[in-house]
């Protein structure tokens, strides 16, 4: 789901070289930027000078002027900037964002805090959408005589350079919006089946060739290849595709061949074909697969399927995160009618609507773990940041909010995401084992550098005792994934007979070797909303204590030695 406004909206932005972002009139709508901050529609924006860039401040409202072509502005990587290291394993990371610092429904400007937040979170991937999609008519024009112009790469080179300087991987989106003589490059047009198929193939091939890092026709300064190419976006929705399902099948088939001609090792992703919470049926997917099979002699013209998975209404948490299996199986069932095997899938958009901060953080964690346990190769959260005026589910799903003074504030879900990525980036999710996966009880085992880590929770009320067996450690660190009181509650507990007994609640736990270090968080940034489940920093609580003296918290599901011996925290030792 593209987070930008609908057709006819006015988008404003301008990047000032002094570091001040001011609004100028731009038009074209229905898009967003993932490496940018979408600020309030019709607002201007200022950023503090270098050395004082802690918060983003909003300026006064500015009138939007329509019928002006929009102009993408990109901050060039400064001279002398030392690139962030990019080891090969970053490409294997499953953690990503659909948007990074995006304010739904507001104009956007590039933001220097993006790389800081991404690196702090240990998130390696961003999906490009909106203007950061590779839109055909933004790369190439057409003269009045019908002749095509040359390819114009400035905007996208800047985008890729900016990302790669900061060690970020791009999942790129290609849009078939055809060039038209006399049309402004920034005028928004909804993609459709290209009239000039041969030129569309040349465009797709040229895009992939420029960023494939093979030493031929590459972007100057390219550090590593762009390997993931998503073709279109939610074509079952008229806002993003005005052709038929059969048209999309034809477009995907052509794009697949063009991508592979430039980079045979690239991954081509078919766009999300169905999403039940938007009222779509599986009819589009049925017609898509039937057409694709008929024109490709039964050969798949994609490597991976995209699944979009979020809700625009409040649903029980355990219903929300488990819906991924229904969506996956609906598509796989149709795919099997026309192709022998089902395809791997990726989740490039997911979020939900939440009644409180704790529920938000818990659902984020459960969505990632559960999705990967059922085969998702990567998961992209929607989104990093949103304004208070953003519509649901985006405002409730974002992990960075903005307070009344305009400061960006990290919510508990931010710290949960950081803990998850810090602990589990590099885990062998392909080999993840589901020990328990029924009746509301979930226990998973995954290997980190060959050493087991367990993840567990219980969606039933009242908690449940569970015995984890075959634990090869003398002591384990058990961490509740939702921060409370300015820290993550953790116990170091002894392993007896290669087993540990835990009281599992709806708050997920990570169980690992005791040598895993604590994950510090900045209590100044903790979004404090005690009425919705978050606890105030400094609040006095009765606490248990692990064998090494580390203090836990009653209700964290961990029955440590001191808790057992002294009888404190009985709810954890039932």
Coordinates of C-alpha atoms in Angstrom, one line a residue:
X1 CA 0.0 0.0 0.0
X2 CA 1.6 3.3 -1.1
X3 CA 1.5 5.7 1.8
X4 CA 1.3 8.9 -0.2
X5 CA -1.9 10.9 -0.9
X6 CA -4.2 10.2 -3.7
X7 CA -4.4 11.7 -7.2
X8 CA -4.7 15.5 -7.2
X9 CA -2.8 16.1 -4.0
X10 CA -0.1 18.8 -4.0
X11 CA 3.3 17.7 -2.7
X12 CA 5.7 20.4 -1.5
X13 CA 9.4 20.2 -0.8
X14 CA 12.7 21.8 -1.5
X15 CA 16.2 21.0 -0.2
X16 CA 18.1 24.1 0.8
X17 CA 21.9 23.8 0.6
X18 CA 22.4 25.5 4.0
X19 CA 20.6 22.6 5.7
X20 CA 17.2 24.3 5.8
X21 CA 14.3 22.5 4.1
X22 CA 11.7 24.9 2.8
X23 CA 8.4 24.3 1.0
X24 CA 8.0 25.2 -2.6
X25 CA 5.0 24.4 -4.7
X26 CA 5.0 21.1 -6.4
X27 CA 2.3 18.9 -7.8
X28 CA 1.6 15.3 -8.5
X29 CA 0.4 13.1 -5.8
X30 CA -0.3 9.6 -4.6
X31 CA 3.3 8.9 -3.6
X32 CA 5.7 8.9 -0.7
X33 CA 9.4 8.7 -0.1
X34 CA 11.1 6.1 2.0
X35 CA 14.3 7.9 2.7
X36 CA 12.6 11.1 3.5
X37 CA 10.3 12.8 6.0
X38 CA 6.8 13.4 4.7
X39 CA 5.9 16.5 6.7
X40 CA 2.4 18.1 7.1
X41 CA 0.7 18.9 3.8
X42 CA 1.4 22.5 3.1
X43 CA 4.0 23.0 5.8
X44 CA 7.5 24.2 5.6
X45 CA 10.3 22.5 7.4
X46 CA 13.5 23.5 9.0
X47 CA 16.4 21.5 10.4
X48 CA 18.8 22.7 13.0
X49 CA 22.3 23.6 11.9
X50 CA 25.1 21.0 11.8
X51 CA 26.0 19.9 15.3
X52 CA 22.6 20.6 16.6
X53 CA 20.5 18.2 14.6
X54 CA 18.7 16.3 17.3
X55 CA 15.1 17.1 16.4
X56 CA 13.1 18.1 13.3
X57 CA 11.1 21.3 13.6
X58 CA 8.0 22.3 11.6
X59 CA 7.6 25.8 10.2
X60 CA 4.5 27.8 9.3
X61 CA 1.9 26.6 6.9
X62 CA 2.5 27.4 3.2
X63 CA -0.1 27.5 0.4
X64 CA 0.2 24.8 -2.1
X65 CA 0.3 25.8 -5.8
X66 CA -1.0 23.2 -8.2
X67 CA 0.0 22.4 -11.8
X68 CA 3.8 22.7 -11.0
X69 CA 6.0 19.7 -11.9
X70 CA 7.5 18.1 -8.8
X71 CA 11.3 18.0 -8.5
X72 CA 13.1 15.3 -6.6
X73 CA 15.8 16.7 -4.5
X74 CA 18.5 14.4 -3.2
X75 CA 21.3 15.2 -0.7
X76 CA 24.6 14.4 -2.4
X77 CA 27.1 12.4 -0.3
X78 CA 29.6 15.1 1.0
X79 CA 33.2 15.0 -0.1
X80 CA 35.4 13.1 2.3
X81 CA 32.5 11.1 3.7
X82 CA 33.7 7.7 4.9
X83 CA 31.3 5.1 3.7
X84 CA 29.6 2.8 6.3
X85 CA 31.0 -0.7 6.0
X86 CA 28.9 -3.1 4.0
X87 CA 29.8 -6.7 4.7
X88 CA 28.2 -9.3 2.3
X89 CA 26.0 -10.7 5.0
X90 CA 23.9 -7.5 5.1
X91 CA 22.2 -8.6 1.9
X92 CA 21.0 -11.7 3.8
X93 CA 19.4 -9.8 6.6
X94 CA 15.6 -10.2 6.8
X95 CA 14.9 -6.8 8.5
X96 CA 13.7 -3.8 6.5
X97 CA 11.3 -0.9 6.2
X98 CA 8.9 0.1 3.5
X99 CA 9.6 3.7 4.3
X100 CA 12.2 5.3 6.5
X101 CA 11.0 8.4 8.3
X102 CA 7.9 8.9 6.3
X103 CA 5.0 11.1 7.4
X104 CA 1.8 9.8 5.7
X105 CA -0.2 12.4 3.8
X106 CA 2.5 15.2 4.1
X107 CA 5.1 16.5 1.7
X108 CA 8.5 15.1 2.0
X109 CA 12.1 16.2 2.3
X110 CA 15.3 14.2 2.7
X111 CA 16.4 13.7 6.3
X112 CA 19.9 13.3 7.6
X113 CA 18.7 11.2 10.6
X114 CA 17.7 8.3 8.4
X115 CA 21.1 6.6 8.3
X116 CA 21.6 7.2 12.0
X117 CA 18.3 5.5 12.9
X118 CA 18.8 2.7 10.4
X119 CA 22.2 1.9 11.8
X120 CA 21.0 2.2 15.4
X121 CA 18.3 -0.3 14.6
X122 CA 20.6 -2.7 12.8
X123 CA 18.2 -2.6 9.8
X124 CA 19.8 -3.3 6.5
X125 CA 17.0 -3.0 3.9
X126 CA 14.7 -0.3 2.6
X127 CA 12.0 -0.8 -0.1
X128 CA 11.8 2.2 -2.5
X129 CA 8.4 3.4 -3.4
X130 CA 6.7 6.5 -4.6
X131 CA 9.2 8.8 -6.3
X132 CA 12.0 6.5 -5.2
X133 CA 10.5 3.8 -7.5
X134 CA 12.2 3.6 -10.9
X135 CA 9.5 5.2 -12.9
X136 CA 10.0 5.0 -16.7
X137 CA 8.9 8.5 -17.5
X138 CA 11.2 9.9 -14.9
X139 CA 14.1 8.2 -16.5
X140 CA 13.2 8.9 -20.1
X141 CA 11.2 11.4 -22.0
X142 CA 9.7 11.7 -25.5
X143 CA 10.1 14.5 -28.0
X144 CA 7.2 16.1 -29.9
X145 CA 8.1 14.0 -32.9
X146 CA 7.7 10.8 -30.9
X147 CA 11.4 10.0 -30.5
X148 CA 12.6 8.9 -27.1
X149 CA 15.2 11.0 -25.3
X150 CA 18.2 9.4 -23.6
X151 CA 18.1 8.0 -20.1
X152 CA 18.4 10.5 -17.3
X153 CA 19.9 8.9 -14.2
X154 CA 20.7 11.8 -11.9
X155 CA 17.9 11.3 -9.4
X156 CA 18.4 7.6 -9.1
X157 CA 22.2 7.7 -9.0
X158 CA 21.9 10.1 -6.1
X159 CA 19.5 7.8 -4.4
X160 CA 21.6 4.7 -4.7
X161 CA 24.8 6.6 -3.8
X162 CA 23.2 8.0 -0.7
X163 CA 22.0 4.6 0.4
X164 CA 25.2 2.8 -0.4
X165 CA 27.3 5.4 1.4
X166 CA 25.3 4.4 4.5
X167 CA 25.5 0.7 4.0
X168 CA 21.8 0.3 3.2
X169 CA 20.4 -2.3 0.7
X170 CA 17.7 -1.3 -1.7
X171 CA 14.7 -3.4 -2.8
X172 CA 13.9 -1.5 -6.0
X173 CA 10.5 -1.0 -7.5
X174 CA 10.0 -0.6 -11.3
X175 CA 6.9 1.2 -12.7
X176 CA 5.8 1.1 -16.3
X177 CA 4.5 4.7 -16.5
X178 CA 5.2 5.4 -20.1
X179 CA 6.8 8.7 -21.3
X180 CA 4.5 11.1 -23.2
X181 CA 5.5 14.0 -25.5
X182 CA 5.0 17.3 -23.7
X183 CA 4.2 15.7 -20.3
X184 CA 6.1 16.8 -17.3
X185 CA 8.3 14.1 -15.8
X186 CA 6.8 14.8 -12.4
X187 CA 3.1 14.6 -13.4
X188 CA 1.6 11.6 -11.7
X189 CA 0.2 8.9 -14.0
X190 CA -1.0 5.5 -13.0
X191 CA 1.0 2.7 -14.7
X192 CA -0.6 0.4 -17.3
X193 CA 0.5 -2.1 -19.9
X194 CA 3.1 -0.3 -22.0
X195 CA 2.1 0.5 -25.6
X196 CA 5.7 0.3 -26.7
X197 CA 6.8 -3.0 -25.3
X198 CA 10.2 -3.1 -26.9
X199 CA 11.2 0.3 -25.5
X200 CA 9.9 -0.7 -22.1
X201 CA 12.2 -3.7 -22.3
X202 CA 15.1 -1.5 -23.1
X203 CA 14.2 0.8 -20.1
X204 CA 14.1 -2.1 -17.7
X205 CA 17.3 -3.7 -18.9
X206 CA 19.1 -0.3 -18.8
X207 CA 18.0 0.3 -15.2
X208 CA 19.2 -3.1 -14.0
X209 CA 22.4 -2.9 -16.0
X210 CA 23.3 0.4 -14.4
X211 CA 23.1 -1.0 -10.8
X212 CA 24.2 -4.6 -11.2
X213 CA 27.9 -4.0 -10.3
X214 CA 29.2 -6.1 -13.2
X215 CA 31.7 -3.4 -14.4
X216 CA 29.7 -2.7 -17.6
X217 CA 27.7 0.5 -17.9
X218 CA 27.5 0.8 -14.1
X219 CA 26.7 3.9 -12.2
X220 CA 30.0 5.7 -11.3
X221 CA 30.9 4.9 -7.7
X222 CA 28.5 1.9 -7.4
X223 CA 29.7 0.0 -4.3
X224 CA 27.5 -3.1 -4.6
X225 CA 24.7 -4.5 -6.7
X226 CA 21.0 -3.9 -6.5
X227 CA 19.7 -7.4 -6.7
X228 CA 15.9 -7.3 -5.8
X229 CA 13.5 -5.8 -8.4
X230 CA 9.8 -5.6 -7.6
X231 CA 7.6 -5.1 -10.7
X232 CA 4.8 -2.6 -10.0
X233 CA 2.8 -2.2 -6.8
X234 CA -0.6 -3.7 -5.8
X235 CA -1.9 -4.0 -9.3
X236 CA -5.2 -5.2 -8.1
X237 CA -5.9 -1.6 -6.9
X238 CA -6.9 1.0 -9.5
X239 CA -4.8 3.7 -7.7
X240 CA -1.6 1.8 -8.7
X241 CA -2.5 0.0 -11.9
X242 CA -5.2 0.8 -14.4
X243 CA -4.9 -2.2 -16.6
X244 CA -6.3 -5.7 -16.2
X245 CA -4.8 -8.7 -14.4
X246 CA -3.9 -10.1 -17.8
X247 CA -2.1 -6.8 -18.6
X248 CA -0.1 -7.1 -15.5
X249 CA 0.9 -10.7 -16.3
X250 CA 2.1 -9.5 -19.7
X251 CA 4.1 -6.6 -18.2
X252 CA 5.7 -8.8 -15.6
X253 CA 6.7 -11.4 -18.2
X254 CA 8.4 -8.7 -20.3
X255 CA 10.1 -7.1 -17.3
X256 CA 11.3 -10.5 -16.1
X257 CA 13.1 -11.2 -19.4
X258 CA 14.6 -7.7 -19.4
X259 CA 15.9 -8.0 -15.9
X260 CA 17.4 -11.4 -16.5
X261 CA 19.1 -10.2 -19.7
X262 CA 21.0 -7.6 -17.7
X263 CA 21.6 -9.6 -14.5
X264 CA 20.7 -13.4 -14.6
X265 CA 21.3 -13.5 -10.8
X266 CA 18.8 -10.8 -10.0
X267 CA 15.6 -11.6 -8.1
X268 CA 12.4 -10.6 -9.7
X269 CA 9.4 -10.1 -7.4
X270 CA 5.7 -10.3 -8.5
X271 CA 3.7 -7.5 -6.8
X272 CA 1.1 -8.3 -4.1
X273 CA -2.0 -9.7 -5.9
X274 CA -4.5 -9.8 -3.1
X275 CA -5.1 -8.2 0.3
X276 CA -8.3 -9.2 2.1
X277 CA -8.5 -6.2 4.4
X278 CA -8.9 -3.8 1.4
X279 CA -11.9 -5.7 0.2
X280 CA -10.0 -7.3 -2.7
X281 CA -10.9 -10.8 -3.8
X282 CA -8.6 -13.4 -5.3
X283 CA -10.2 -12.9 -8.7
X284 CA -7.3 -10.7 -9.9
X285 CA -4.7 -13.3 -8.8
X286 CA -6.7 -16.1 -10.5
X287 CA -6.7 -14.2 -13.8
X288 CA -3.1 -13.2 -13.4
X289 CA -1.8 -16.7 -13.0
X290 CA -3.9 -18.1 -15.8
X291 CA -2.6 -15.5 -18.2
X292 CA 1.0 -15.8 -17.1
X293 CA 0.9 -19.6 -17.5
X294 CA -0.6 -19.3 -21.0
X295 CA 2.0 -16.8 -22.3
X296 CA 5.1 -18.3 -20.7
X297 CA 4.6 -22.0 -21.6
X298 CA 4.2 -22.8 -17.9
X299 CA 7.4 -21.1 -16.9
X300 CA 7.3 -18.7 -14.0
X301 CA 8.3 -15.2 -14.9
X302 CA 9.1 -14.2 -11.3
X303 CA 11.3 -15.6 -8.6
X304 CA 9.4 -14.5 -5.5
X305 CA 5.9 -13.3 -4.5
X306 CA 5.1 -10.2 -2.5
X307 CA 2.6 -10.3 0.3
X308 CA 1.1 -7.2 1.9
X309 CA -0.2 -7.8 5.4
X310 CA -1.7 -5.2 7.6
X311 CA -5.1 -4.1 8.9
X312 CA -7.1 -0.9 8.9
X313 CA -9.1 -1.9 11.9
X314 CA -8.3 -3.1 15.4
X315 CA -8.3 -6.8 15.6
X316 CA -7.1 -9.1 18.4
X317 CA -3.3 -9.2 18.3
X318 CA -3.2 -13.0 17.9
X319 CA -5.5 -12.7 14.9
X320 CA -3.5 -9.9 13.2
X321 CA -0.1 -11.6 13.1
X322 CA -1.4 -15.1 12.2
X323 CA -3.2 -13.7 9.1
X324 CA 0.0 -14.1 7.1
X325 CA -0.6 -17.8 6.7
X326 CA -4.1 -17.2 5.2
X327 CA -2.8 -14.6 2.7
X328 CA 0.1 -16.9 1.7
X329 CA -2.0 -20.0 1.4
X330 CA -4.7 -18.2 -0.7
X331 CA -2.1 -17.2 -3.2
X332 CA -0.3 -20.5 -3.2
X333 CA -3.5 -22.4 -3.7
X334 CA -4.1 -20.5 -7.0
X335 CA -0.5 -20.7 -8.0
X336 CA -0.6 -24.5 -7.7
X337 CA -3.3 -24.6 -10.4
X338 CA -1.0 -23.3 -13.0
X339 CA 2.6 -24.1 -11.8
X340 CA 4.1 -27.2 -10.3
X341 CA 5.6 -25.6 -7.3
X342 CA 4.8 -22.7 -5.0
X343 CA 7.2 -19.8 -4.8
X344 CA 9.1 -18.2 -2.0
X345 CA 7.5 -15.1 -0.7
X346 CA 8.6 -11.8 0.8
X347 CA 6.6 -9.3 2.9
X348 CA 7.3 -5.8 1.8
X349 CA 4.5 -4.1 3.8
X350 CA 3.1 -5.0 7.2
X351 CA 1.7 -3.1 10.2
X352 CA -1.5 -3.0 12.3
X353 CA -3.7 -0.8 14.5
X354 CA -3.0 -1.0 18.2
X355 CA -4.8 0.0 21.4
X356 CA -1.6 0.6 23.3
X357 CA 2.2 0.8 23.2
X358 CA 2.9 -2.6 24.6
X359 CA 0.5 -4.3 22.2
X360 CA 2.2 -2.4 19.3
X361 CA 5.7 -3.6 20.3
X362 CA 4.6 -7.2 20.9
X363 CA 2.8 -7.5 17.6
X364 CA 5.8 -6.1 15.7
X365 CA 8.0 -8.8 17.1
X366 CA 5.5 -11.5 16.7
X367 CA 4.9 -10.6 13.0
X368 CA 8.5 -10.8 12.2
X369 CA 9.2 -14.1 14.0
X370 CA 5.9 -15.8 12.9
X371 CA 6.3 -14.6 9.3
X372 CA 9.8 -16.0 9.0
X373 CA 8.7 -19.2 10.7
X374 CA 6.2 -19.8 7.9
X375 CA 8.7 -19.0 5.1
X376 CA 8.9 -15.2 4.6
X377 CA 12.4 -14.3 3.3
X378 CA 12.3 -10.7 4.4
X379 CA 9.9 -8.5 6.3
X380 CA 9.5 -4.7 5.8
X381 CA 7.8 -2.8 8.5
X382 CA 5.4 0.1 7.6
X383 CA 6.9 2.5 8.7
X384 CA 9.7 4.1 10.6
X385 CA 7.9 7.4 11.5
X386 CA 4.5 9.0 11.0
X387 CA 2.8 12.2 12.1
X388 CA -0.1 12.4 14.5
X389 CA -2.3 13.3 11.5
X390 CA -1.4 10.2 9.5
X391 CA -4.4 7.9 9.0
X392 CA -4.6 4.4 10.5
X393 CA -2.9 2.0 10.3
X394 CA 0.2 4.1 9.5
X395 CA 0.2 6.5 12.5
X396 CA -0.3 3.6 15.0
X397 CA 2.2 1.3 13.2
X398 CA 5.2 3.7 13.0
X399 CA 7.9 3.1 15.6
X400 CA 8.9 6.7 15.8
X401 CA 6.3 9.4 16.7
X402 CA 6.4 13.1 17.1
X403 CA 5.6 14.9 20.3
X404 CA 3.7 18.2 20.8
X405 CA 7.0 20.1 20.5
X406 CA 7.8 18.5 17.1
X407 CA 10.5 16.2 18.4
X408 CA 10.9 12.7 17.1
X409 CA 10.4 10.2 19.9
X410 CA 11.3 6.5 19.9
X411 CA 8.3 4.4 20.9
X412 CA 8.7 1.1 22.8
X413 CA 8.3 -0.7 19.4
X414 CA 11.5 1.1 18.3
X415 CA 13.5 -0.5 21.1
X416 CA 11.8 -3.9 20.5
X417 CA 12.8 -3.7 16.9
X418 CA 16.4 -2.8 17.8
X419 CA 16.6 -5.7 20.3
X420 CA 15.2 -8.1 17.8
X421 CA 17.6 -7.1 15.0
X422 CA 20.6 -6.9 17.4
X423 CA 19.9 -10.4 18.7
X424 CA 18.7 -12.1 15.6
X425 CA 20.3 -10.5 12.5
X426 CA 22.4 -13.3 11.1
X427 CA 20.2 -16.1 12.5
X428 CA 19.5 -19.1 10.3
X429 CA 15.8 -18.4 9.8
X430 CA 15.8 -20.9 6.9
X431 CA 16.4 -23.6 9.5
X432 CA 14.1 -22.2 12.2
X433 CA 12.3 -25.0 14.1
X434 CA 8.7 -24.6 15.4
X435 CA 8.7 -26.5 18.7
X436 CA 5.2 -25.4 19.6
X437 CA 2.8 -23.7 17.2
X438 CA -0.8 -24.3 18.2
X439 CA -3.3 -23.4 20.8
X440 CA -1.9 -20.0 21.3
X441 CA 1.5 -21.3 22.5
X442 CA 4.5 -20.5 20.3
X443 CA 8.1 -21.7 20.9
X444 CA 10.7 -21.4 18.1
X445 CA 14.4 -22.4 18.0
X446 CA 16.8 -20.7 15.6
X447 CA 20.6 -21.0 15.4
X448 CA 22.9 -18.0 15.7
X449 CA 26.5 -18.9 14.6
X450 CA 25.5 -22.6 15.3
X451 CA 24.2 -21.9 18.8
X452 CA 20.5 -22.2 19.7
X453 CA 18.3 -19.3 20.6
X454 CA 14.7 -19.8 21.6
X455 CA 11.8 -17.4 21.1
X456 CA 8.6 -18.0 23.0
X457 CA 5.2 -16.5 23.9
X458 CA 1.7 -17.5 24.9
X459 CA -1.4 -15.7 23.6
X460 CA -3.7 -17.3 26.2
X461 CA -4.7 -15.4 29.2
X462 CA -3.2 -16.3 32.5
X463 CA 0.1 -17.6 31.3
X464 CA 1.4 -21.1 30.9
X465 CA 4.3 -23.1 32.2
X466 CA 6.6 -24.5 29.6
X467 CA 9.7 -26.6 29.8
X468 CA 12.4 -26.0 27.1
X469 CA 14.6 -29.0 26.7
X470 CA 18.0 -29.8 25.3
X471 CA 19.6 -26.5 26.4
X472 CA 23.4 -26.8 26.0
X473 CA 24.3 -23.9 28.3
X474 CA 25.0 -23.7 32.0
X475 CA 23.0 -20.5 32.3
X476 CA 20.7 -18.6 30.0
X477 CA 19.7 -14.9 29.6
X478 CA 16.0 -14.6 29.3
X479 CA 14.9 -11.2 27.9
X480 CA 11.4 -9.8 27.6
X481 CA 11.2 -8.0 24.3
X482 CA 9.2 -5.0 25.4
X483 CA 11.1 -2.4 27.3
X484 CA 9.6 -1.2 30.6
X485 CA 10.8 1.3 33.1
X486 CA 13.6 2.3 30.8
X487 CA 15.2 -1.1 30.3
X488 CA 14.7 -4.6 29.0
X489 CA 13.8 -7.0 31.8
X490 CA 16.1 -9.9 31.9
X491 CA 17.1 -12.7 34.2
X492 CA 20.1 -15.0 34.1
X493 CA 18.9 -18.4 35.2
X494 CA 20.6 -21.7 35.7
X495 CA 19.9 -24.7 33.5
X496 CA 19.1 -27.9 35.4
X497 CA 19.1 -31.2 33.6
X498 CA 19.6 -29.4 30.3
X499 CA 16.1 -27.8 30.8
X500 CA 14.6 -24.5 31.9
X501 CA 11.0 -23.9 32.9
X502 CA 9.4 -20.6 32.0
X503 CA 6.0 -19.0 32.6
X504 CA 5.0 -17.8 29.1
X505 CA 2.7 -14.8 28.7
X506 CA 1.7 -12.6 25.7
X507 CA 5.0 -10.8 26.1
X508 CA 7.6 -12.6 24.0
X509 CA 10.9 -13.8 25.4
X510 CA 14.3 -14.4 23.9
X511 CA 16.2 -17.2 25.6
X512 CA 19.9 -17.4 24.8
X513 CA 23.3 -18.1 26.2
X514 CA 24.1 -15.9 29.2
X515 CA 27.1 -14.4 27.4
X516 CA 24.8 -12.4 25.2
X517 CA 25.2 -8.8 26.4
X518 CA 22.4 -6.5 27.6
X519 CA 20.9 -4.1 25.0
X520 CA 21.0 -0.6 26.5
X521 CA 18.3 1.9 25.6
X522 CA 18.1 5.6 26.0
X523 CA 15.4 6.3 28.6
X524 CA 15.1 9.9 27.5
X525 CA 13.7 8.6 24.2
X526 CA 11.3 6.0 25.6
X527 CA 7.8 6.9 24.7
X528 CA 6.0 6.9 28.1
X529 CA 2.3 6.1 28.0
X530 CA 1.5 4.3 31.2
X531 CA -2.2 4.4 30.6
X532 CA -1.7 2.1 27.6
X533 CA 0.7 -0.3 29.2
X534 CA 4.1 1.3 29.2
X535 CA 5.6 1.8 32.7
X536 CA 7.2 5.1 33.8
X537 CA 11.0 5.1 34.2
X538 CA 11.9 5.1 37.8
X539 CA 8.8 3.5 39.0
X540 CA 9.5 1.1 41.9
X541 CA 8.6 -2.5 41.3
X542 CA 9.1 -5.7 43.2
X543 CA 11.8 -7.4 41.3
X544 CA 13.3 -10.9 41.2
X545 CA 17.0 -11.5 40.8
X546 CA 18.9 -13.8 38.6
X547 CA 21.8 -16.0 39.7
X548 CA 24.4 -13.4 38.6
X549 CA 22.7 -10.6 40.5
X550 CA 21.0 -9.1 37.5
X551 CA 17.6 -7.9 38.4
X552 CA 14.4 -8.9 36.6
X553 CA 10.8 -7.7 37.0
X554 CA 7.8 -9.5 38.3
X555 CA 5.5 -10.5 35.5
X556 CA 8.4 -11.0 33.0
X557 CA 7.7 -14.7 32.8
X558 CA 11.1 -15.7 34.2
X559 CA 11.3 -17.8 37.4
X560 CA 14.8 -17.2 38.6
X561 CA 16.6 -18.9 41.5
X562 CA 16.0 -16.0 44.0
X563 CA 12.4 -15.8 43.0
X564 CA 12.0 -19.5 43.7
X565 CA 14.0 -19.4 47.0
X566 CA 12.4 -16.3 48.4
X567 CA 8.9 -16.7 47.1
X568 CA 8.8 -13.3 45.3
X569 CA 7.0 -12.9 42.0
X570 CA 4.8 -15.9 42.5
X571 CA 3.0 -15.3 39.1
X572 CA 6.3 -16.2 37.4
X573 CA 6.8 -19.4 39.3
X574 CA 3.3 -21.0 39.2

